mmCIF file of C-alpha atoms in Angstrom:
data_model
loop_
_atom_site.group_PDB
_atom_site.id
_atom_site.type_symbol
_atom_site.label_atom_id
_atom_site.label_comp_id
_atom_site.label_asym_id
_atom_site.label_seq_id
_atom_site.Cartn_x
_atom_site.Cartn_y
_atom_site.Cartn_z
ATOM 1 C CA MET E 37 -6.567 46.086 28.913
ATOM 2 C CA TYR E 38 -9.812 47.828 28.529
ATOM 3 C CA THR E 39 -10.690 50.669 30.476
ATOM 4 C CA LEU E 40 -14.421 51.314 32.671
ATOM 5 C CA PHE E 41 -15.531 53.153 30.276
ATOM 6 C CA GLY E 42 -13.511 51.317 27.187
ATOM 7 C CA LEU E 43 -16.017 48.125 29.094
ATOM 8 C CA PHE E 44 -18.650 49.338 29.565
ATOM 9 C CA GLY E 45 -18.690 50.884 26.120
ATOM 10 C CA PHE E 46 -18.027 47.132 24.977
ATOM 11 C CA LEU E 47 -20.713 45.325 26.558
ATOM 12 C CA LEU E 48 -23.324 48.025 25.979
ATOM 13 C CA ALA E 49 -22.462 46.945 21.918
ATOM 14 C CA VAL E 50 -22.967 43.807 22.465
ATOM 15 C CA ALA E 51 -25.731 43.847 23.862
ATOM 16 C CA THR E 52 -27.866 46.262 21.467
ATOM 17 C CA ALA E 53 -25.819 44.497 18.824
ATOM 18 C CA GLU E 54 -29.008 43.053 16.083
ATOM 19 C CA LYS E 55 -29.136 40.459 13.568
ATOM 20 C CA TYR E 56 -30.801 41.761 10.689
ATOM 21 C CA ALA E 57 -31.507 39.679 7.176
ATOM 22 C CA MET E 58 -32.298 39.706 3.876
ATOM 23 C CA VAL E 59 -34.193 36.483 1.480
ATOM 24 C CA LEU E 60 -34.382 37.847 -2.802
ATOM 25 C CA SER E 61 -35.475 35.538 -4.504
ATOM 26 C CA THR E 62 -36.576 36.894 -8.647
ATOM 27 C CA ASP E 63 -38.899 34.218 -10.629
ATOM 28 C CA ASN E 64 -41.960 32.719 -10.924
ATOM 29 C CA ASP E 65 -42.344 30.019 -14.062
ATOM 30 C CA TRP E 66 -42.842 26.658 -12.680
ATOM 31 C CA GLU E 67 -40.174 25.377 -14.221
ATOM 32 C CA THR E 68 -37.852 27.993 -11.406
ATOM 33 C CA TYR E 69 -40.128 26.389 -8.915
ATOM 34 C CA TYR E 70 -37.012 25.973 -6.346
ATOM 35 C CA ILE E 71 -36.440 29.503 -6.208
ATOM 36 C CA SER E 72 -39.692 30.144 -4.744
ATOM 37 C CA SER E 73 -39.550 27.327 -2.159
ATOM 38 C CA GLU E 74 -36.091 28.019 -1.538
ATOM 39 C CA SER E 75 -36.733 31.358 -0.048
ATOM 40 C CA CYS E 76 -39.461 30.473 1.784
ATOM 41 C CA ARG E 77 -37.586 27.846 3.598
ATOM 42 C CA VAL E 78 -34.843 30.119 4.202
ATOM 43 C CA TYR E 79 -37.286 32.705 5.345
ATOM 44 C CA ASP E 80 -38.684 29.934 7.979
ATOM 45 C CA THR E 81 -34.966 29.319 8.650
ATOM 46 C CA LEU E 82 -34.137 32.857 9.869
ATOM 47 C CA VAL E 83 -37.596 33.243 12.720
ATOM 48 C CA LYS E 84 -37.533 29.890 13.658
ATOM 49 C CA GLY E 85 -33.252 30.519 14.148
ATOM 50 C CA GLY E 86 -34.889 34.051 16.399
ATOM 51 C CA ILE E 87 -34.103 36.737 14.149
ATOM 52 C CA LYS E 88 -37.080 39.218 14.889
ATOM 53 C CA PRO E 89 -39.215 39.346 11.596
ATOM 54 C CA GLU E 90 -39.156 42.972 11.321
ATOM 55 C CA ASN E 91 -35.159 42.596 10.446
ATOM 56 C CA ILE E 92 -35.920 40.720 7.645
ATOM 57 C CA ILE E 93 -36.872 42.221 4.041
ATOM 58 C CA LEU E 94 -38.529 39.313 2.455
ATOM 59 C CA LEU E 95 -38.684 40.067 -1.571
ATOM 60 C CA THR E 96 -40.467 37.021 -3.340
ATOM 61 C CA ARG E 97 -42.414 36.081 -6.217
ATOM 62 C CA THR E 98 -45.318 34.584 -4.985
ATOM 63 C CA ASP E 99 -47.713 32.877 -7.863
ATOM 64 C CA VAL E 100 -46.653 29.445 -7.558
ATOM 65 C CA VAL E 101 -48.636 28.420 -5.382
ATOM 66 C CA LYS E 102 -51.674 29.286 -6.249
ATOM 67 C CA LYS E 103 -50.760 28.274 -10.416
ATOM 68 C CA GLN E 104 -53.011 25.853 -11.403
ATOM 69 C CA GLU E 105 -49.575 22.941 -11.558
ATOM 70 C CA ASN E 106 -49.645 23.175 -8.309
ATOM 71 C CA PRO E 107 -51.277 19.682 -6.685
ATOM 72 C CA PHE E 108 -51.523 21.635 -2.763
ATOM 73 C CA PRO E 109 -52.671 25.323 -3.863
ATOM 74 C CA GLY E 110 -50.790 28.183 -1.528
ATOM 75 C CA MET E 111 -48.065 25.220 -0.124
ATOM 76 C CA VAL E 112 -44.080 24.830 -1.296
ATOM 77 C CA PHE E 113 -41.773 22.496 0.008
ATOM 78 C CA THR E 114 -38.382 21.565 -1.768
ATOM 79 C CA ASP E 115 -38.051 17.691 -1.221
ATOM 80 C CA PRO E 116 -40.163 14.520 -1.688
ATOM 81 C CA ALA E 117 -42.358 13.966 1.859
ATOM 82 C CA PRO E 118 -45.251 11.183 2.211
ATOM 83 C CA ASP E 119 -47.662 14.054 3.459
ATOM 84 C CA THR E 120 -47.570 16.979 3.442
ATOM 85 C CA SER E 121 -46.791 18.015 6.797
ATOM 86 C CA GLY E 122 -43.441 19.426 5.682
ATOM 87 C CA ASP E 123 -44.855 21.948 3.923
ATOM 88 C CA TRP E 124 -42.635 25.455 4.602
ATOM 89 C CA ALA E 125 -45.487 27.824 4.351
ATOM 90 C CA GLN E 126 -47.501 26.021 7.074
ATOM 91 C CA TYR E 127 -44.964 28.927 8.651
ATOM 92 C CA GLY E 128 -46.478 31.689 6.758
ATOM 93 C CA CYS E 129 -43.777 33.041 5.264
ATOM 94 C CA PHE E 130 -45.681 34.240 2.683
ATOM 95 C CA ASP E 131 -47.720 36.167 5.112
ATOM 96 C CA HIS E 132 -44.415 38.391 5.396
ATOM 97 C CA ILE E 133 -43.487 39.682 1.965
ATOM 98 C CA ASP E 134 -42.390 43.182 2.101
ATOM 99 C CA TYR E 135 -42.192 43.637 -1.406
ATOM 100 C CA SER E 136 -43.464 41.030 -4.556
ATOM 101 C CA GLY E 137 -45.110 41.599 -7.857
ATOM 102 C CA LYS E 138 -43.385 44.778 -10.002
ATOM 103 C CA ASP E 139 -41.800 45.281 -6.716
ATOM 104 C CA VAL E 140 -39.577 43.055 -7.433
ATOM 105 C CA ASN E 141 -36.426 44.596 -9.744
ATOM 106 C CA LYS E 142 -33.433 45.866 -9.984
ATOM 107 C CA GLU E 143 -33.672 49.587 -8.836
ATOM 108 C CA ILE E 144 -35.560 48.496 -5.051
ATOM 109 C CA ILE E 145 -33.120 45.499 -5.087
ATOM 110 C CA LEU E 146 -30.303 47.949 -5.363
ATOM 111 C CA GLY E 147 -31.994 50.676 -3.428
ATOM 112 C CA ILE E 148 -33.007 48.015 0.118
ATOM 113 C CA ILE E 149 -29.424 46.799 -0.413
ATOM 114 C CA SER E 150 -27.506 50.004 0.287
ATOM 115 C CA GLY E 151 -29.966 51.400 2.124
ATOM 116 C CA ASP E 152 -32.335 54.067 -0.055
ATOM 117 C CA VAL E 153 -35.101 54.140 0.998
ATOM 118 C CA ASP E 154 -36.098 57.502 -0.191
ATOM 119 C CA ALA E 155 -35.023 55.817 -3.987
ATOM 120 C CA VAL E 156 -37.524 52.974 -2.967
ATOM 121 C CA ALA E 157 -39.695 55.182 -1.314
ATOM 122 C CA LYS E 158 -40.564 57.089 -5.098
ATOM 123 C CA ALA E 159 -40.493 53.616 -6.614
ATOM 124 C CA THR E 160 -42.768 51.342 -4.513
ATOM 125 C CA GLY E 161 -45.325 53.953 -3.352
ATOM 126 C CA LYS E 162 -45.158 52.841 0.112
ATOM 127 C CA GLU E 163 -44.091 55.359 2.907
ATOM 128 C CA ASN E 164 -41.785 53.657 5.500
ATOM 129 C CA PRO E 165 -40.554 51.183 2.616
ATOM 130 C CA LYS E 166 -37.906 48.872 4.810
ATOM 131 C CA VAL E 167 -34.039 48.655 3.030
ATOM 132 C CA LEU E 168 -31.098 47.867 5.241
ATOM 133 C CA SER E 169 -31.594 49.752 8.173
ATOM 134 C CA ALA E 170 -28.576 47.687 11.046
ATOM 135 C CA GLY E 171 -26.139 49.707 13.072
ATOM 136 C CA PRO E 172 -22.268 49.383 12.905
ATOM 137 C CA GLU E 173 -22.698 46.564 15.408
ATOM 138 C CA ASP E 174 -25.104 44.571 13.943
ATOM 139 C CA THR E 175 -24.598 41.744 11.550
ATOM 140 C CA VAL E 176 -26.481 40.895 7.987
ATOM 141 C CA PHE E 177 -27.607 37.940 6.196
ATOM 142 C CA THR E 178 -28.249 37.700 2.604
ATOM 143 C CA TYR E 179 -29.543 34.752 0.592
ATOM 144 C CA PHE E 180 -31.134 35.674 -3.056
ATOM 145 C CA ILE E 181 -31.797 32.964 -5.306
ATOM 146 C CA GLY E 182 -32.221 33.690 -8.918
ATOM 147 C CA ASN E 183 -30.551 32.570 -12.744
ATOM 148 C CA GLY E 184 -27.695 34.339 -13.364
ATOM 149 C CA GLY E 185 -24.589 34.354 -16.284
ATOM 150 C CA ALA E 186 -21.186 36.253 -16.287
ATOM 151 C CA GLY E 187 -21.149 39.141 -14.142
ATOM 152 C CA TYR E 188 -24.934 39.287 -14.095
ATOM 153 C CA ILE E 189 -27.770 38.297 -11.999
ATOM 154 C CA SER E 190 -31.191 38.743 -13.873
ATOM 155 C CA ILE E 191 -34.037 40.475 -12.019
ATOM 156 C CA GLY E 192 -37.649 39.985 -13.858
ATOM 157 C CA ILE E 193 -36.837 41.256 -17.108
ATOM 158 C CA ASP E 194 -33.213 43.560 -16.049
ATOM 159 C CA MET E 195 -30.253 42.085 -15.443
ATOM 160 C CA LEU E 196 -28.544 43.236 -12.657
ATOM 161 C CA SER E 197 -24.077 43.261 -12.137
ATOM 162 C CA ASN E 198 -21.967 42.205 -10.844
ATOM 163 C CA LYS E 199 -20.577 46.092 -10.570
ATOM 164 C CA GLU E 200 -23.939 47.939 -9.761
ATOM 165 C CA LEU E 201 -23.997 44.456 -6.988
ATOM 166 C CA SER E 202 -20.517 46.067 -5.292
ATOM 167 C CA ASP E 203 -22.059 49.655 -6.322
ATOM 168 C CA ALA E 204 -24.691 49.103 -4.137
ATOM 169 C CA ILE E 205 -22.174 47.111 -1.244
ATOM 170 C CA LYS E 206 -19.789 49.708 -1.018
ATOM 171 C CA SER E 207 -22.751 52.838 -0.630
ATOM 172 C CA ALA E 208 -24.140 50.374 2.677
ATOM 173 C CA TYR E 209 -20.928 50.092 3.872
ATOM 174 C CA ASP E 210 -19.759 53.981 3.332
ATOM 175 C CA LYS E 211 -22.915 54.416 5.043
ATOM 176 C CA LYS E 212 -22.292 51.769 8.052
ATOM 177 C CA LEU E 213 -24.803 50.385 7.336
ATOM 178 C CA TYR E 214 -23.905 46.945 8.990
ATOM 179 C CA GLY E 215 -21.182 45.516 11.017
ATOM 180 C CA LYS E 216 -20.373 42.550 9.395
ATOM 181 C CA TRP E 217 -22.804 40.694 6.483
ATOM 182 C CA VAL E 218 -22.624 37.519 5.162
ATOM 183 C CA TRP E 219 -23.783 36.830 1.607
ATOM 184 C CA PHE E 220 -25.369 33.158 0.403
ATOM 185 C CA MET E 221 -25.677 33.276 -3.065
ATOM 186 C CA GLU E 222 -27.882 30.624 -5.811
ATOM 187 C CA ALA E 223 -27.194 31.176 -9.453
ATOM 188 C CA CYS E 224 -24.947 29.961 -12.578
ATOM 189 C CA PHE E 225 -21.563 31.184 -12.757
ATOM 190 C CA ALA E 226 -21.937 33.189 -9.045
ATOM 191 C CA GLY E 227 -18.711 33.938 -8.259
ATOM 192 C CA SER E 228 -18.949 36.299 -10.568
ATOM 193 C CA MET E 229 -20.782 38.900 -8.912
ATOM 194 C CA PHE E 230 -18.543 39.120 -6.230
ATOM 195 C CA TYR E 231 -15.573 40.063 -8.594
ATOM 196 C CA SER E 232 -15.549 44.298 -7.462
ATOM 197 C CA VAL E 233 -16.595 43.099 -3.785
ATOM 198 C CA SER E 234 -13.685 44.339 -1.524
ATOM 199 C CA GLU E 235 -12.575 41.942 1.482
ATOM 200 C CA ASP E 236 -12.497 45.718 3.602
ATOM 201 C CA TRP E 237 -15.827 45.738 3.396
ATOM 202 C CA ASN E 238 -16.271 43.160 6.232
ATOM 203 C CA VAL E 239 -18.396 41.498 3.448
ATOM 204 C CA TYR E 240 -18.118 37.007 2.749
ATOM 205 C CA ALA E 241 -20.095 35.482 -0.322
ATOM 206 C CA MET E 242 -20.526 32.294 -0.469
ATOM 207 C CA THR E 243 -21.728 30.876 -4.158
ATOM 208 C CA ALA E 244 -23.654 28.111 -4.236
ATOM 209 C CA SER E 245 -21.169 27.861 -8.163
ATOM 210 C CA ASP E 246 -18.081 29.370 -9.121
ATOM 211 C CA THR E 247 -17.003 31.834 -12.294
ATOM 212 C CA HIS E 248 -17.440 28.538 -14.730
ATOM 213 C CA HIS E 249 -20.043 25.559 -13.646
ATOM 214 C CA MET E 250 -23.195 25.611 -13.650
ATOM 215 C CA SER E 251 -25.861 24.865 -10.344
ATOM 216 C CA TYR E 252 -27.940 21.945 -9.819
ATOM 217 C CA MET E 253 -31.693 21.380 -9.078
ATOM 218 C CA ASN E 254 -31.803 18.745 -6.701
ATOM 219 C CA TRP E 255 -35.398 16.665 -6.249
ATOM 220 C CA CYS E 256 -35.895 16.523 -9.991
ATOM 221 C CA PRO E 257 -38.538 13.460 -11.179
ATOM 222 C CA PRO E 258 -39.408 11.365 -10.723
ATOM 223 C CA TYR E 259 -38.343 12.665 -7.205
ATOM 224 C CA ASP E 260 -40.880 15.107 -7.550
ATOM 225 C CA VAL E 261 -43.177 13.379 -5.457
ATOM 226 C CA VAL E 262 -45.372 14.794 -1.991
ATOM 227 C CA ALA E 263 -48.814 12.724 -0.544
ATOM 228 C CA GLU E 264 -48.005 10.361 -3.741
ATOM 229 C CA LYS E 265 -49.153 13.605 -6.316
ATOM 230 C CA SER E 266 -45.877 14.340 -8.630
ATOM 231 C CA PHE E 267 -45.057 18.163 -8.814
ATOM 232 C CA GLY E 268 -43.984 18.452 -13.071
ATOM 233 C CA THR E 269 -40.997 20.458 -11.519
ATOM 234 C CA CYS E 270 -37.224 20.817 -9.325
ATOM 235 C CA LEU E 271 -38.321 21.163 -5.668
ATOM 236 C CA ALA E 272 -35.615 22.415 -4.535
ATOM 237 C CA GLY E 273 -31.405 23.107 -5.441
ATOM 238 C CA LEU E 274 -28.980 21.276 -4.837
ATOM 239 C CA TRP E 275 -26.888 23.209 -2.249
ATOM 240 C CA ASP E 276 -29.378 25.173 -0.844
ATOM 241 C CA ASN E 277 -31.100 21.949 0.429
ATOM 242 C CA LEU E 278 -27.651 20.623 1.787
ATOM 243 C CA PHE E 279 -27.008 23.515 3.537
ATOM 244 C CA LEU E 280 -29.857 24.101 5.030
ATOM 245 C CA GLU E 281 -29.815 20.558 5.775
ATOM 246 C CA TYR E 282 -26.810 20.776 7.230
ATOM 247 C CA LEU E 283 -27.264 23.941 9.270
ATOM 248 C CA GLN E 284 -30.231 22.175 10.841
ATOM 249 C CA GLN E 285 -28.027 19.338 11.906
ATOM 250 C CA HIS E 286 -24.604 21.673 12.630
ATOM 251 C CA PRO E 287 -26.289 24.439 14.755
ATOM 252 C CA THR E 288 -23.226 25.161 15.689
ATOM 253 C CA THR E 289 -21.388 25.151 12.690
ATOM 254 C CA THR E 290 -18.380 27.725 12.065
ATOM 255 C CA ILE E 291 -18.861 29.626 8.392
ATOM 256 C CA GLY E 292 -16.105 28.018 7.454
ATOM 257 C CA GLU E 293 -17.322 24.014 8.631
ATOM 258 C CA LEU E 294 -20.093 24.738 6.668
ATOM 259 C CA TYR E 295 -19.057 25.856 3.567
ATOM 260 C CA LYS E 296 -15.821 22.660 3.505
ATOM 261 C CA ASP E 297 -18.249 19.564 4.045
ATOM 262 C CA VAL E 298 -21.976 20.758 1.366
ATOM 263 C CA LYS E 299 -19.057 21.310 -1.003
ATOM 264 C CA ALA E 300 -17.599 18.199 -0.267
ATOM 265 C CA ALA E 301 -20.795 16.236 -1.024
ATOM 266 C CA ILE E 302 -21.477 18.277 -3.455
ATOM 267 C CA LYS E 303 -18.573 17.630 -5.893
ATOM 268 C CA PRO E 304 -18.762 13.954 -6.061
ATOM 269 C CA LYS E 305 -22.407 14.144 -7.980
ATOM 270 C CA THR E 306 -21.518 17.310 -9.506
ATOM 271 C CA ASP E 307 -18.709 19.638 -11.139
ATOM 272 C CA GLN E 308 -20.834 22.409 -9.350
ATOM 273 C CA ASN E 309 -17.723 23.990 -7.301
ATOM 274 C CA VAL E 310 -19.212 25.732 -4.179
ATOM 275 C CA TYR E 311 -17.093 29.292 -4.444
ATOM 276 C CA GLU E 312 -16.062 31.510 -1.550
ATOM 277 C CA CYS E 313 -14.866 35.086 -1.502
ATOM 278 C CA GLY E 314 -14.455 38.758 0.067
ATOM 279 C CA ASP E 315 -13.716 38.727 3.456
ATOM 280 C CA LEU E 316 -12.230 35.083 4.695
ATOM 281 C CA SER E 317 -11.711 35.331 8.265
ATOM 282 C CA PHE E 318 -15.319 35.595 8.427
ATOM 283 C CA LYS E 319 -14.688 30.958 7.880
ATOM 284 C CA ASP E 320 -13.728 31.711 11.707
ATOM 285 C CA LEU E 321 -17.325 32.956 12.802
ATOM 286 C CA PRO E 322 -19.930 30.575 13.853
ATOM 287 C CA LEU E 323 -23.015 31.122 11.840
ATOM 288 C CA SER E 324 -25.123 31.563 14.018
ATOM 289 C CA ASP E 325 -24.047 35.192 15.020
ATOM 290 C CA PHE E 326 -25.535 35.906 11.531
ATOM 291 C CA VAL E 327 -28.612 33.228 11.676
ATOM 292 C CA GLY E 328 -29.717 32.344 14.507
ATOM 293 C CA VAL E 329 -29.232 29.548 17.128
ATOM 294 C CA ILE E 330 -31.623 27.039 15.101
ATOM 295 C CA PRO E 331 -34.084 24.721 17.601
ATOM 296 C CA ALA E 332 -33.002 20.844 17.787
ATOM 297 C CA SER E 333 -37.452 21.050 17.068
ATOM 298 C CA TYR E 334 -36.918 22.447 13.775
ATOM 299 C CA SER E 335 -36.774 18.904 11.192
ATOM 300 C CA THR E 336 -32.817 17.385 11.219
ATOM 301 C CA ARG E 337 -35.190 14.638 8.518
ATOM 302 C CA LYS E 338 -31.734 14.016 5.722
ATOM 303 C CA VAL E 339 -33.526 14.164 2.852
ATOM 304 C CA GLY E 340 -29.803 13.669 0.812
ATOM 305 C CA ILE E 341 -30.189 14.110 -2.831
ATOM 306 C CA GLY E 342 -32.842 12.981 -5.005
ATOM 307 C CA SER E 343 -33.010 13.297 -9.201
ATOM 308 C CA ILE E 344 -30.457 16.463 -10.139
ATOM 309 C CA VAL E 345 -30.254 18.629 -13.708
ATOM 310 C CA SER E 346 -27.792 21.462 -13.959
ATOM 311 C CA VAL E 347 -30.234 24.849 -14.488
ATOM 312 C CA ASP E 348 -29.491 24.906 -17.927
ATOM 313 C CA ALA E 349 -31.053 21.235 -18.623
ATOM 314 C CA VAL E 350 -34.404 21.414 -16.359
ATOM 315 C CA PRO E 351 -36.535 23.349 -19.039
ATOM 316 C CA ARG E 352 -35.524 20.171 -21.581
ATOM 317 C CA HIS E 353 -36.188 17.468 -18.010
ATOM 318 C CA LEU E 354 -38.905 18.532 -17.274
ATOM 319 C CA ALA E 355 -40.491 18.639 -20.676
ATOM 320 C CA MET E 356 -38.968 14.518 -20.949
ATOM 321 C CA TRP E 357 -40.692 13.540 -18.036
ATOM 322 C CA GLU E 358 -44.335 15.478 -18.845
ATOM 323 C CA ALA E 359 -44.323 12.963 -21.886
ATOM 324 C CA ILE E 360 -43.221 10.525 -20.042
ATOM 325 C CA ARG E 361 -46.330 10.264 -18.248
ATOM 326 C CA ALA E 362 -48.320 11.930 -20.316
ATOM 327 C CA ASP E 363 -51.611 9.499 -20.885
ATOM 328 C CA LYS E 364 -52.988 9.628 -25.047
ATOM 329 C CA ASN E 365 -54.890 12.071 -24.642
ATOM 330 C CA GLU E 366 -51.812 13.932 -23.734
ATOM 331 C CA LEU E 367 -48.991 12.617 -25.395
ATOM 332 C CA LYS E 368 -49.991 14.938 -28.432
ATOM 333 C CA ASN E 369 -49.367 18.051 -26.591
ATOM 334 C CA ALA E 370 -46.321 16.697 -24.422
ATOM 335 C CA MET E 371 -44.294 15.644 -27.222
ATOM 336 C CA ASN E 372 -44.479 19.116 -29.732
ATOM 337 C CA GLU E 373 -43.242 20.890 -26.029
ATOM 338 C CA TYR E 374 -40.647 19.253 -25.726
ATOM 339 C CA GLU E 375 -39.673 18.991 -29.514
ATOM 340 C CA ARG E 376 -40.155 22.664 -28.855
ATOM 341 C CA ILE E 377 -37.725 22.774 -26.739
ATOM 342 C CA VAL E 378 -34.948 20.232 -28.306
ATOM 343 C CA LYS E 379 -35.245 22.400 -31.457
ATOM 344 C CA ALA E 380 -34.933 25.541 -29.452
ATOM 345 C CA GLU E 381 -31.618 24.597 -27.853
ATOM 346 C CA ALA E 382 -29.959 22.990 -31.509
ATOM 347 C CA LYS E 383 -30.724 26.930 -32.760
ATOM 348 C CA LYS E 384 -28.714 28.393 -29.384
ATOM 349 C CA GLU E 385 -25.739 25.864 -30.132
ATOM 350 C CA VAL E 386 -25.846 27.136 -33.933
ATOM 351 C CA GLU E 387 -25.580 29.826 -33.807
ATOM 352 C CA VAL E 388 -22.540 30.511 -30.992
ATOM 353 C CA MET E 389 -21.162 28.253 -33.072
ATOM 354 C CA ARG E 390 -22.058 31.082 -35.614
ATOM 355 C CA LEU E 391 -20.594 33.770 -33.154
ATOM 356 C CA GLY E 392 -17.587 31.411 -32.671
ATOM 357 C CA VAL E 393 -16.511 31.287 -36.018
ATOM 358 C CA ALA E 394 -17.106 34.875 -36.951
ATOM 359 C CA LEU E 395 -14.175 35.786 -34.332
ATOM 360 C CA MET E 396 -12.321 33.409 -34.141
ATOM 361 C CA ASN E 397 -12.721 30.089 -36.849
ATOM 362 C CA GLU E 398 -13.952 27.180 -36.973
ATOM 363 C CA LYS E 399 -11.576 24.999 -35.610
ATOM 364 C CA GLY E 400 -10.653 27.942 -32.817
ATOM 365 C CA ALA E 401 -14.592 27.681 -32.295
ATOM 366 C CA ALA E 402 -15.544 24.004 -32.428
ATOM 367 C CA ILE E 403 -12.166 23.760 -29.146
ATOM 368 C CA ALA E 404 -13.329 26.960 -27.429
ATOM 369 C CA MET E 405 -17.022 24.851 -26.706
ATOM 370 C CA ARG E 406 -15.338 22.443 -24.821
ATOM 371 C CA VAL E 407 -12.115 24.296 -22.985
ATOM 372 C CA SER E 408 -12.661 26.945 -21.034
ATOM 373 C CA ALA E 409 -9.737 29.829 -20.588
ATOM 374 C CA GLU E 410 -9.662 30.539 -17.227
ATOM 375 C CA SER E 411 -8.120 34.618 -17.485
ATOM 376 C CA TYR E 412 -10.635 36.627 -19.730
ATOM 377 C CA SER E 413 -12.435 40.306 -19.569
ATOM 378 C CA ILE E 414 -15.155 39.594 -17.217
ATOM 379 C CA ASP E 415 -17.260 42.643 -19.414
ATOM 380 C CA CYS E 416 -16.726 41.825 -22.416
ATOM 381 C CA VAL E 417 -18.061 38.008 -21.589
ATOM 382 C CA ARG E 418 -21.285 39.554 -19.707
ATOM 383 C CA ASP E 419 -21.737 42.130 -23.056
ATOM 384 C CA LEU E 420 -21.887 38.588 -25.755
ATOM 385 C CA SER E 421 -23.865 36.907 -23.202
ATOM 386 C CA LEU E 422 -26.425 39.779 -22.824
ATOM 387 C CA GLY E 423 -26.281 40.354 -26.718
ATOM 388 C CA LEU E 424 -27.305 36.927 -26.961
ATOM 389 C CA VAL E 425 -30.578 37.168 -25.132
ATOM 390 C CA LYS E 426 -31.032 40.473 -26.419
ATOM 391 C CA LYS E 427 -30.186 40.354 -30.425
ATOM 392 C CA CYS E 428 -31.076 36.297 -30.620
ATOM 393 C CA GLY E 429 -33.902 35.935 -27.903
ATOM 394 C CA HIS E 430 -31.290 33.402 -26.300
ATOM 395 C CA SER E 431 -32.744 32.699 -21.934
ATOM 396 C CA ILE E 432 -30.771 32.307 -18.800
ATOM 397 C CA PRO E 433 -28.377 30.702 -18.201
ATOM 398 C CA MET E 434 -26.383 29.851 -21.279
ATOM 399 C CA ASN E 435 -25.001 26.473 -21.078
ATOM 400 C CA GLU E 436 -21.622 25.292 -20.088
ATOM 401 C CA LYS E 437 -20.299 24.737 -24.190
ATOM 402 C CA THR E 438 -21.894 28.511 -24.518
ATOM 403 C CA MET E 439 -19.597 30.080 -21.798
ATOM 404 C CA ASN E 440 -16.580 28.263 -22.747
ATOM 405 C CA LEU E 441 -16.079 29.942 -25.658
ATOM 406 C CA LEU E 442 -18.050 33.286 -24.575
ATOM 407 C CA ARG E 443 -14.790 33.402 -22.488
ATOM 408 C CA SER E 444 -12.259 32.021 -25.023
ATOM 409 C CA ILE E 445 -13.403 34.849 -27.495
ATOM 410 C CA CYS E 446 -12.994 37.636 -24.727
ATOM 411 C CA LEU E 447 -8.740 36.963 -23.398
ATOM 412 C CA PRO E 448 -7.283 39.230 -20.949
ATOM 413 C CA GLY E 449 -7.685 43.268 -22.272
ATOM 414 C CA LEU E 450 -9.972 42.673 -25.524
ATOM 415 C CA SER E 451 -12.770 44.924 -25.337
ATOM 416 C CA THR E 452 -16.402 43.798 -26.711
ATOM 417 C CA PRO E 453 -15.638 42.963 -29.990
ATOM 418 C CA GLU E 454 -18.423 44.121 -32.357
ATOM 419 C CA VAL E 455 -20.774 42.085 -33.578
ATOM 420 C CA ASN E 456 -23.182 42.043 -36.410
ATOM 421 C CA TRP E 457 -25.508 40.165 -34.580
ATOM 422 C CA SER E 458 -27.785 39.749 -38.054
ATOM 423 C CA ASP E 459 -25.552 37.832 -39.419
ATOM 424 C CA ILE E 460 -25.394 35.099 -35.999
ATOM 425 C CA CYS E 461 -29.107 35.714 -35.265
ATOM 426 C CA MET E 462 -30.992 32.579 -37.220
#
């Protein structure tokens, strides 16, 4: 039973509790259009839910709205539509960006997450940069979208490791910069980013994919048409669009209900495995505690699932459709680009197998490409995958066959093996 003073203190804390949020997106290529479009939609959803704009940190790239490929300059979309009335840009997300361009980097993101205002001020030159500054009674919601690998996510040219992320979250926890914190992360193998986050830190994470699988994109060609114009890219993330659609239709959903129902909607269509970790007691909480209540007047149009493509296959898929849609004058260049991508993929596969043969044997490497080890050293997998990036020029994300082989090499307890990359890279 509360004493009078204790009850007053409790009611005061409830009355003064605030909702805070971060929307972090990290890429700006046309083939990763969905990274910018989804972050804009999430920002708009949070504002519609009642979170004060001054309580939201928006870090994103704006290049896609200006690119010549964009049939509607200044606008972004997350699903096909018969007209442009559904564009998310009209709601003003691009007018509220706190960090963009060169400020989209690892140092600044870690400073934002850990509440290190001095470090962010020094890195950006801003006098009063926005960083996490909530209090011990407040909630925080963070949405991250970008490319990922085993134990890391890419931030521009930087790689942010799972340990660096957990250290930043731990710093915020130690500073009492939040009460409860929910993370939603869209990236391949995103579950691996929260290995070191303790459930005692009052943090819950839901990720588009687990530690072993790719993410998929939604509304890719030929379902990329808005107002009769083709975008030539994937408009949205599969998990992202579905959880946003679900949230709009079920504004009082608990975190657990959203996780269960969206995961079930995705599973029959792909091997993408929505994942959760951290403090699982959060599953009983209304998601509105973190994102606000989405009004009924907000769009609840059910858009569902269109043409879906795994992230690693997006470049080839887009190049193929560019050639399919090309007229006679454009066809030669389109086919040259498609062939370039196919050859680059073949080179990567050969180099991965050369790595497997060098560290295992031919038969073992061939089997390992098809079967994933359940237990492995995440540090070893991260080191080898980054070796392929830095030494052989591979791109992120890597496909599941590559990740299967790396996990088979990196058995539990083993350190990263020495590799003569000059013998591996072609």
